[in-house]
PDB file of C-alpha atoms in Angstrom:
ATOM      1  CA  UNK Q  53     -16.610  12.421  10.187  1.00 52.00           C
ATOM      2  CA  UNK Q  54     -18.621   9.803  10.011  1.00 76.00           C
ATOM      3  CA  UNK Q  55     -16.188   7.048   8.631  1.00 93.00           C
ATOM      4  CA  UNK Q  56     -14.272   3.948  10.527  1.00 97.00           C
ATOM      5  CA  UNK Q  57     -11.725   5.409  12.736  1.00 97.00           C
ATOM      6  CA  UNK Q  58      -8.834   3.695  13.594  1.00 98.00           C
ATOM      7  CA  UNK Q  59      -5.944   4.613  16.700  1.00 97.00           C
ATOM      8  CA  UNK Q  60      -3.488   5.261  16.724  1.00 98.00           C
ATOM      9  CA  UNK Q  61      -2.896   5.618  13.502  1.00 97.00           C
ATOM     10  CA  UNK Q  62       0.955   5.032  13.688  1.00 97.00           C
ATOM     11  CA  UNK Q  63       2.834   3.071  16.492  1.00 98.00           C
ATOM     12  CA  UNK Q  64       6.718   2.022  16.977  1.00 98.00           C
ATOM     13  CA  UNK Q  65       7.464  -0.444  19.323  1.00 98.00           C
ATOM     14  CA  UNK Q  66      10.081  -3.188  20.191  1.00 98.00           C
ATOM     15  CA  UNK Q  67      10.278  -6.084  19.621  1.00 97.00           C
ATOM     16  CA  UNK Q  68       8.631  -8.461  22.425  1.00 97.00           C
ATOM     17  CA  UNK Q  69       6.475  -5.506  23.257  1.00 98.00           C
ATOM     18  CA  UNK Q  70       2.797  -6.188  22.988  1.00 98.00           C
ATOM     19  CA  UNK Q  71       0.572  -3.381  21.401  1.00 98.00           C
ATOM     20  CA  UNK Q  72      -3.336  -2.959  21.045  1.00 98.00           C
ATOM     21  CA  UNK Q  73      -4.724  -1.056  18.312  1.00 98.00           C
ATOM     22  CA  UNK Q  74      -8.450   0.673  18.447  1.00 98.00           C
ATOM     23  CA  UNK Q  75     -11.335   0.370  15.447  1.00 98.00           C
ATOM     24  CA  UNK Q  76     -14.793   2.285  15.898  1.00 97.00           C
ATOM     25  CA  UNK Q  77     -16.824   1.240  12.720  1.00 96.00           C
ATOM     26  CA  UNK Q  78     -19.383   3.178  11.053  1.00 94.00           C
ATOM     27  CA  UNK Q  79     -22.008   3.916  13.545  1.00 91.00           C
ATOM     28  CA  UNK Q  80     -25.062   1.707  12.166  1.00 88.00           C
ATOM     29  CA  UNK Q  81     -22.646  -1.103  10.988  1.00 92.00           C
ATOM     30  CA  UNK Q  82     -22.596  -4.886  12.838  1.00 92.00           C
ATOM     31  CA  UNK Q  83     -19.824  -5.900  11.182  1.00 94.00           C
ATOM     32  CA  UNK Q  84     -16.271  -5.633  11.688  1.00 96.00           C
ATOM     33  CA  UNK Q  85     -13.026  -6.955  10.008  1.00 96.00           C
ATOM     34  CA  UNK Q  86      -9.584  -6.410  10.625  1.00 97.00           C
ATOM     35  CA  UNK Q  87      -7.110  -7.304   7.451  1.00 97.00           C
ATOM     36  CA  UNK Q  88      -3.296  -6.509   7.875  1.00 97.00           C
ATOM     37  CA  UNK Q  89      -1.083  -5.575   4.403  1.00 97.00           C
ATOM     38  CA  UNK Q  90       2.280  -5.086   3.641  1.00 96.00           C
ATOM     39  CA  UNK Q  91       4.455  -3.118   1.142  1.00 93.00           C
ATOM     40  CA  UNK Q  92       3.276  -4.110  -1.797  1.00 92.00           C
ATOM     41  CA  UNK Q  93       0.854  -6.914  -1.083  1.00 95.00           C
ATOM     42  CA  UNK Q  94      -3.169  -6.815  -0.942  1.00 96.00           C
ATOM     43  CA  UNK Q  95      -4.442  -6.017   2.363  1.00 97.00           C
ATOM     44  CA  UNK Q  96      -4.719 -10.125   4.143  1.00 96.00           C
ATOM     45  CA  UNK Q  97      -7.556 -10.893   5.968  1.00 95.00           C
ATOM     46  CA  UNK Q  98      -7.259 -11.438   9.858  1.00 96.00           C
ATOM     47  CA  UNK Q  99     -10.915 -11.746  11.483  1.00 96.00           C
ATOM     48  CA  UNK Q 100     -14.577 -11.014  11.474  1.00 93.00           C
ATOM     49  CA  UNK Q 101     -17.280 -10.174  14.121  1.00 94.00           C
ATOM     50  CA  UNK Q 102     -20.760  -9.851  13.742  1.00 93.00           C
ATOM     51  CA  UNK Q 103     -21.864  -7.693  16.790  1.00 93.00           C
ATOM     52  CA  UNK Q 104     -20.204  -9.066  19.452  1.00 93.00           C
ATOM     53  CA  UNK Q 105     -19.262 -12.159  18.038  1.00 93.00           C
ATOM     54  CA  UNK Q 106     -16.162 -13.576  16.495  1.00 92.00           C
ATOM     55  CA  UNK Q 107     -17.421 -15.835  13.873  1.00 92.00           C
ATOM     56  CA  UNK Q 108     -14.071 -16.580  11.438  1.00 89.00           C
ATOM     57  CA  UNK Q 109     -10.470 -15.952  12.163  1.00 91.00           C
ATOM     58  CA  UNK Q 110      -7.481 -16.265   9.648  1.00 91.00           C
ATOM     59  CA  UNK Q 111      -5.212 -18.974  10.426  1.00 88.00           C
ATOM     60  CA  UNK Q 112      -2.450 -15.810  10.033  1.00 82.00           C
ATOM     61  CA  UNK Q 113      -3.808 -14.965  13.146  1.00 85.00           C
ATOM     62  CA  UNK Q 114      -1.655 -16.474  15.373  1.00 87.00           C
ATOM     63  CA  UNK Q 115      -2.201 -17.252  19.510  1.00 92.00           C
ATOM     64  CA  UNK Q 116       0.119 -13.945  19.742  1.00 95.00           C
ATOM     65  CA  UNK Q 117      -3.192 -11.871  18.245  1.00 96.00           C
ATOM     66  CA  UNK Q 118      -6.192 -11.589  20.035  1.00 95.00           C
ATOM     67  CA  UNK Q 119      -9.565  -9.039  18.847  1.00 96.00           C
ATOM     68  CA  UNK Q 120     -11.825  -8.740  20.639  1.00 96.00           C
ATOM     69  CA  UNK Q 121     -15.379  -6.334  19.967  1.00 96.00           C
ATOM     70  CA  UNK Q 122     -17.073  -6.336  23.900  1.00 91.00           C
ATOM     71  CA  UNK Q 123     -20.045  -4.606  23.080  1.00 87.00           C
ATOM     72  CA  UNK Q 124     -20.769  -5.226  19.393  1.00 86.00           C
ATOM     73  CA  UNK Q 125     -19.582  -1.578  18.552  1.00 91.00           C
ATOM     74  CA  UNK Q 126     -15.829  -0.919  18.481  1.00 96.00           C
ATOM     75  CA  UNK Q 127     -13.109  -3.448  18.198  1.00 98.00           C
ATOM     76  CA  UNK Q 128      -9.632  -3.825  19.715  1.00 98.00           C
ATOM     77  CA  UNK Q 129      -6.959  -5.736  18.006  1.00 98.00           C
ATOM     78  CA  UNK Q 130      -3.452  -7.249  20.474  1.00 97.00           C
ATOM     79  CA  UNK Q 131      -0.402  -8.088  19.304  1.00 97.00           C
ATOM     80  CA  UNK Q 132       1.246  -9.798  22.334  1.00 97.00           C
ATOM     81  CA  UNK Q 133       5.372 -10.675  21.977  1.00 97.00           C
ATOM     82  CA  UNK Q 134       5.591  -8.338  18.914  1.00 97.00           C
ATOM     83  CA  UNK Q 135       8.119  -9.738  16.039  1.00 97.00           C
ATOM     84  CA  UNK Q 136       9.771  -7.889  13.280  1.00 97.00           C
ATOM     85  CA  UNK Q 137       7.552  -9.710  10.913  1.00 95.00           C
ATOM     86  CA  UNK Q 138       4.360  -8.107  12.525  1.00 97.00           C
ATOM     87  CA  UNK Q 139       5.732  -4.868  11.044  1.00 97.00           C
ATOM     88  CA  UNK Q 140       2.172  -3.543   8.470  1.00 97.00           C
ATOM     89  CA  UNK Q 141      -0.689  -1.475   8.112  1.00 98.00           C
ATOM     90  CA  UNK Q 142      -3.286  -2.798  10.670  1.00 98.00           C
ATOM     91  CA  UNK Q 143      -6.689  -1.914   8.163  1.00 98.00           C
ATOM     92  CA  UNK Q 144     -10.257  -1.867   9.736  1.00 98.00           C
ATOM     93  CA  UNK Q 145     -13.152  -2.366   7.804  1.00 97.00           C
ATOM     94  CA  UNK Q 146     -16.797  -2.252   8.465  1.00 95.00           C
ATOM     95  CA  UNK Q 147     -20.122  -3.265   6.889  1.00 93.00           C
ATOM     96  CA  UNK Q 148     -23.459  -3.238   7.136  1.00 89.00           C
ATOM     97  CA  UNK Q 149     -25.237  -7.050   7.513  1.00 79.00           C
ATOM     98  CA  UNK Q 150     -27.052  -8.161   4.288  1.00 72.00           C
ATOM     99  CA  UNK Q 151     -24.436  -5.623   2.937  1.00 76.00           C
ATOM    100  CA  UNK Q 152     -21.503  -7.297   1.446  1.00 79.00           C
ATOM    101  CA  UNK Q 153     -19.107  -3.651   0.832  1.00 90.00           C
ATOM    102  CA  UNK Q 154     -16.645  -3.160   3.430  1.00 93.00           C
ATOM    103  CA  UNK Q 155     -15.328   0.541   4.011  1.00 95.00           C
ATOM    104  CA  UNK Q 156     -11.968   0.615   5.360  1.00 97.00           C
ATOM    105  CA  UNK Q 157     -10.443   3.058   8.112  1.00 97.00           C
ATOM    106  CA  UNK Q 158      -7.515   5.140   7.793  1.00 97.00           C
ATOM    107  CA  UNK Q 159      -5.020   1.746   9.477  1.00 97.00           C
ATOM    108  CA  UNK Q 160      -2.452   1.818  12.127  1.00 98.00           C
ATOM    109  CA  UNK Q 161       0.774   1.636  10.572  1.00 97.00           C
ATOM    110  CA  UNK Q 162       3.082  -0.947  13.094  1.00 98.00           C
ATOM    111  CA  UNK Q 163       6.711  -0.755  13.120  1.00 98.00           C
ATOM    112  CA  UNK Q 164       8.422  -2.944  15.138  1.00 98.00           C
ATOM    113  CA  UNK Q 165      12.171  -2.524  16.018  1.00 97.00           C
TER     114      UNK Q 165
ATOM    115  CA  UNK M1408      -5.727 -21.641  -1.344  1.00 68.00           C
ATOM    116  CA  UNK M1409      -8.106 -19.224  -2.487  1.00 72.00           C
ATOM    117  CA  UNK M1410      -6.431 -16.769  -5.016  1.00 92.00           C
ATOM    118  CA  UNK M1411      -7.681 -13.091  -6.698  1.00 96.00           C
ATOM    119  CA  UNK M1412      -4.660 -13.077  -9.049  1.00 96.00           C
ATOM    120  CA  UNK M1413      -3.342  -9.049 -10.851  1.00 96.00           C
ATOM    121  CA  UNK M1414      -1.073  -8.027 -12.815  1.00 93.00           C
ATOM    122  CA  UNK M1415       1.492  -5.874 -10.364  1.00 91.00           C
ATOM    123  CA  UNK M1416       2.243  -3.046 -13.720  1.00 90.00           C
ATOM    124  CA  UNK M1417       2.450  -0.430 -13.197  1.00 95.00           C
ATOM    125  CA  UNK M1418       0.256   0.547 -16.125  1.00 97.00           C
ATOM    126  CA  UNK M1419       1.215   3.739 -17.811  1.00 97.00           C
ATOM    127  CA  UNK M1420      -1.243   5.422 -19.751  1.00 97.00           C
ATOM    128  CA  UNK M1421      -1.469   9.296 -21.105  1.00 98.00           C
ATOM    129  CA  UNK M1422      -3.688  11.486 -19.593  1.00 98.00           C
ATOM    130  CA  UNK M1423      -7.148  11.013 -21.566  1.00 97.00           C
ATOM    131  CA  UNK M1424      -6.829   7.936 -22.381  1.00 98.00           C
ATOM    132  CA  UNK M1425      -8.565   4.595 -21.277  1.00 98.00           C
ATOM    133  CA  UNK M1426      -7.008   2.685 -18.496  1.00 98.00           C
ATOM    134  CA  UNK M1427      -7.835  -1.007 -18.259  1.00 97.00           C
ATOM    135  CA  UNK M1428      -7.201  -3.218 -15.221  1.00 98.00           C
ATOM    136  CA  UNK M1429      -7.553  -7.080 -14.960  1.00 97.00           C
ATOM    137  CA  UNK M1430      -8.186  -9.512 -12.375  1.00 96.00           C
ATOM    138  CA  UNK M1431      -8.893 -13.455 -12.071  1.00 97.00           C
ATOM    139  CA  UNK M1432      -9.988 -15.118  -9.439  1.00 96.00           C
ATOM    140  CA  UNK M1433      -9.931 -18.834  -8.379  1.00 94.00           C
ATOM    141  CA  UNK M1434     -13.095 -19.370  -6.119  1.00 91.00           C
ATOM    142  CA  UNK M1435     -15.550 -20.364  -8.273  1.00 90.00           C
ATOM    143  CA  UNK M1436     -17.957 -19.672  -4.978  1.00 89.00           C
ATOM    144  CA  UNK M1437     -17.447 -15.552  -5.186  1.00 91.00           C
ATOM    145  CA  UNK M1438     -20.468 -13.512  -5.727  1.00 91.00           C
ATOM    146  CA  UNK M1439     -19.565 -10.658  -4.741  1.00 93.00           C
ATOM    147  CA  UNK M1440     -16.175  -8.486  -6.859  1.00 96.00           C
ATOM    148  CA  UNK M1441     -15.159  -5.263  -5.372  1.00 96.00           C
ATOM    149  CA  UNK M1442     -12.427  -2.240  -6.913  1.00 98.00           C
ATOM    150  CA  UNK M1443     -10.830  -0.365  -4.126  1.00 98.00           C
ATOM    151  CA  UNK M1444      -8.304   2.124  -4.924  1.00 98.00           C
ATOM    152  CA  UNK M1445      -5.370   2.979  -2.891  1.00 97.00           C
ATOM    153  CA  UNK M1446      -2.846   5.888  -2.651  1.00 97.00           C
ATOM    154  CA  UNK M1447       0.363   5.462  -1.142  1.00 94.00           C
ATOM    155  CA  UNK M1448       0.337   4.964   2.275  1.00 92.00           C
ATOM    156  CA  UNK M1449      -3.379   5.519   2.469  1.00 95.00           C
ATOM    157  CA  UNK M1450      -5.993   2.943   2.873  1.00 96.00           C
ATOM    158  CA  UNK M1451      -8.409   1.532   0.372  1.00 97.00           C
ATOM    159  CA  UNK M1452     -11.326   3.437  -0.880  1.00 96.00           C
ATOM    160  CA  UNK M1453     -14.008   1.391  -2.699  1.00 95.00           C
ATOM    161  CA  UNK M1454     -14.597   2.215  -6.160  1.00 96.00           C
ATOM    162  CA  UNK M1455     -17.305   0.311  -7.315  1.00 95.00           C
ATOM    163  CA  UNK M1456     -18.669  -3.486  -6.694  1.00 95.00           C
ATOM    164  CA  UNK M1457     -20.466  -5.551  -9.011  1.00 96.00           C
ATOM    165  CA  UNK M1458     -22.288  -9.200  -9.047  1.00 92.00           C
ATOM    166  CA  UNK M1459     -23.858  -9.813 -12.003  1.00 93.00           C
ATOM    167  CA  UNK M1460     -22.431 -11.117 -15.403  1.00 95.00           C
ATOM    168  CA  UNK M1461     -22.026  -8.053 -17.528  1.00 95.00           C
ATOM    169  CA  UNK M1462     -20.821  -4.386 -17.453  1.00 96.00           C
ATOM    170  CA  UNK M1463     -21.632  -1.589 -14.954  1.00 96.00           C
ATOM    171  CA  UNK M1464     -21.036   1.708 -15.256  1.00 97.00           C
ATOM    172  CA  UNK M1465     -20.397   4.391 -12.370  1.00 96.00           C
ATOM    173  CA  UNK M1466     -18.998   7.913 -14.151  1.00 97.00           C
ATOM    174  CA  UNK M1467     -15.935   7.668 -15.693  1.00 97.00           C
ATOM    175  CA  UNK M1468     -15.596   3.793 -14.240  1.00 98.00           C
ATOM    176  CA  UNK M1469     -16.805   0.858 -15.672  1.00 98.00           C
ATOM    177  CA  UNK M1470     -16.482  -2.745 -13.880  1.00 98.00           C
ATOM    178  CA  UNK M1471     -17.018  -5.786 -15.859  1.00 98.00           C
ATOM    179  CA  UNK M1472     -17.347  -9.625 -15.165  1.00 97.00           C
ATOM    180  CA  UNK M1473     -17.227 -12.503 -16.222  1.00 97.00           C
ATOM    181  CA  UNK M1474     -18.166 -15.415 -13.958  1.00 95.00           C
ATOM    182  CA  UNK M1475     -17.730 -18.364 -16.461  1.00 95.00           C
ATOM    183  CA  UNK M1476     -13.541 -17.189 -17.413  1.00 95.00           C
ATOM    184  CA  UNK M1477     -13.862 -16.227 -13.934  1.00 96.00           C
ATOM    185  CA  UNK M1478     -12.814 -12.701 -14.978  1.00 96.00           C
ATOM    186  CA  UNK M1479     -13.225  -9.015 -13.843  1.00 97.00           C
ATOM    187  CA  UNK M1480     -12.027  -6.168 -15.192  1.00 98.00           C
ATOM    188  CA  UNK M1481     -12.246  -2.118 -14.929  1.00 98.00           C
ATOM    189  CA  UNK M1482     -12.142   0.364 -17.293  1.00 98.00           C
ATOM    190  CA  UNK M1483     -10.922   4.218 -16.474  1.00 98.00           C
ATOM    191  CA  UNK M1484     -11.745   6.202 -19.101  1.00 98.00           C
ATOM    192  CA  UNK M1485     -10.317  10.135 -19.557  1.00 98.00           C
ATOM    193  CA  UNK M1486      -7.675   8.920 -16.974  1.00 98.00           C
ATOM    194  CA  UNK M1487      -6.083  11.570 -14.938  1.00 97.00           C
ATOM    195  CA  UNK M1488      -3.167  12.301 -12.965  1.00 97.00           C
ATOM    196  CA  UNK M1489      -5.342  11.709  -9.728  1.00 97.00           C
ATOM    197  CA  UNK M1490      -6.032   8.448 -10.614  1.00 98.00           C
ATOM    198  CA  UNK M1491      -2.376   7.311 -10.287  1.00 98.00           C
ATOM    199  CA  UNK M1492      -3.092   4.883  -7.229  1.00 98.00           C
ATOM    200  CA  UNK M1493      -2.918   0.959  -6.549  1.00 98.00           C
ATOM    201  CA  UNK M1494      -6.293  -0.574  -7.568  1.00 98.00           C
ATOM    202  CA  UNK M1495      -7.381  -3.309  -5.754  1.00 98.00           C
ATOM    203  CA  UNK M1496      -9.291  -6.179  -7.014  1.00 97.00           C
ATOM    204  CA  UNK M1497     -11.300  -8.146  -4.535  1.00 97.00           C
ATOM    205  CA  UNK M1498     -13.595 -11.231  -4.276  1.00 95.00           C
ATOM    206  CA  UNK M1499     -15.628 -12.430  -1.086  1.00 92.00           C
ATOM    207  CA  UNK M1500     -15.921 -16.238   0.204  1.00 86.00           C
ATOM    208  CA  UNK M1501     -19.326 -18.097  -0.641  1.00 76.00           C
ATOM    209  CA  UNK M1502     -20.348 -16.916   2.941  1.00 79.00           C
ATOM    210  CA  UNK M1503     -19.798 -13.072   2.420  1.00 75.00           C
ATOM    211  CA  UNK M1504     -18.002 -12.586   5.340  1.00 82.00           C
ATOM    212  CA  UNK M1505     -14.236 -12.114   4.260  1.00 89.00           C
ATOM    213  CA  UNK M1506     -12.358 -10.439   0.715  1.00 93.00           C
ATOM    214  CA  UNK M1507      -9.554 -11.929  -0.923  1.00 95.00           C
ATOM    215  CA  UNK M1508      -7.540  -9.214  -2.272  1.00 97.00           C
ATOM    216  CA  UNK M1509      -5.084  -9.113  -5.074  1.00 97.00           C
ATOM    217  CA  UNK M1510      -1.731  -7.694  -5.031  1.00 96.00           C
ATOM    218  CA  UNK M1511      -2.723  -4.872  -6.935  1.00 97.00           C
ATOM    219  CA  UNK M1512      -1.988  -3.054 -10.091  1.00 97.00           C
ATOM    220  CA  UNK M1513       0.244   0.262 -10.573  1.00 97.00           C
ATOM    221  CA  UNK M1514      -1.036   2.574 -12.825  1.00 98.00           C
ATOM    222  CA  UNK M1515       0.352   5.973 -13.726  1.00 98.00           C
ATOM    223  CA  UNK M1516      -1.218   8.642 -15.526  1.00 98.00           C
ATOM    224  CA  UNK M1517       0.697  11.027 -17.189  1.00 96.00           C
ATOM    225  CA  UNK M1518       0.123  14.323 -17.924  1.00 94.00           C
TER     226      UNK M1518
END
């Protein structure tokens, strides 16, 4: 399978626990997003990286997230002090420069207790 | 606040006939208008995208805007059960680098 893979793909954790969630894009794309949805909303975007860079971030991303993308190829998103309210698909989305369509990953659904 | 603004349905329609699913959007900067489609407790799977003033047609899809009512729209036609999903209207930012989603729109197909 040649799609964006995300892991894990589900993860339950308490509250105050921090988590870190895994994207590997397409294989050819430089760009990476992460969006978070929840029951019954749109998926909300979070960030954006272009290689190795981090070149917009959401003010929903709060100092308790961090993303990082080390080598320009696959990206790692932390939740630090999980809250209730974190509780949502984590979706991962990737593109190809000069391309504007973004293909999505399967998401890590979050649950925190 | 940028908005991409749809009706949350759902839509019922019977099997066979046309759906049609509606979206506005408030950046006037948007080039770029994307249809994912979502089963429950899946993640979104691009339908079509389109840029240009007009209609385009992919199979039994068709995706139509309108940049002056700053309008899109797509068309299902011979619906089927297995399109019963969310659909997902989205817009990018003037720099192409993030998509404002809508909340989606229900639609059912009956059989």
């Amino acid at each position: 399978d040649t799609g964006v893979s995300q892991n894990p793909r589900h993860k339950i954790t308490k509250r105050g626990q921090n988590v870190t969630f895994r994207c590997d894009p397409i294989s050819e794309h430089n760009r990476l997003y992460w969006y978070r949805q929840t029951l019954g909303q749109g998926p909300e975007f979070l960030t954006y990286f272009q290689n190795e860079a981090q070149l917009e971030k959401s003010r929903l991303l709060s100092d308790r997230f961090s993303a990082e993308r080390p080598k320009g190829s696959f990206s790692t998103l932390e939740i630090q002090r999980t809250e209730q309210g974190d509780s949502a698909m984590y979706l991962c989305a990737s593109s190809l420069g000069g391309m504007k369509t973004q293909y999505f990953g399967p998401g890590t659904r979050l649950l925190v207790l | 606040q940028k908005e991409v603004e749809q009706n949350s349905g759902p839509l019922s329609v019977p099997e066979g006939a046309i759906a049609s699913l509606n979206c506005t959007y408030s950046d006037r900067g948007s080039q770029s208008f994307f249809w994912y489609r979502q089963y429950s407790g899946k993640s979104p799977e691009l339908i079509m995208f389109i840029y240009s003033n007009g209609d385009k047609e992919d199979g039994r899809f068709t995706a139509q805007l309108n940049k002056a009512s700053q309008y899109v729209s797509l068309l299902i036609r011979d619906s089927q059960p297995s399109d019963s999903a969310t659909y997902l209207c989205a817009a990018d930012n003037n720099a192409g680098n993030m998509l404002t989603f809508g909340g989606g729109t229900r639609l059912m197909v009956k059989p």
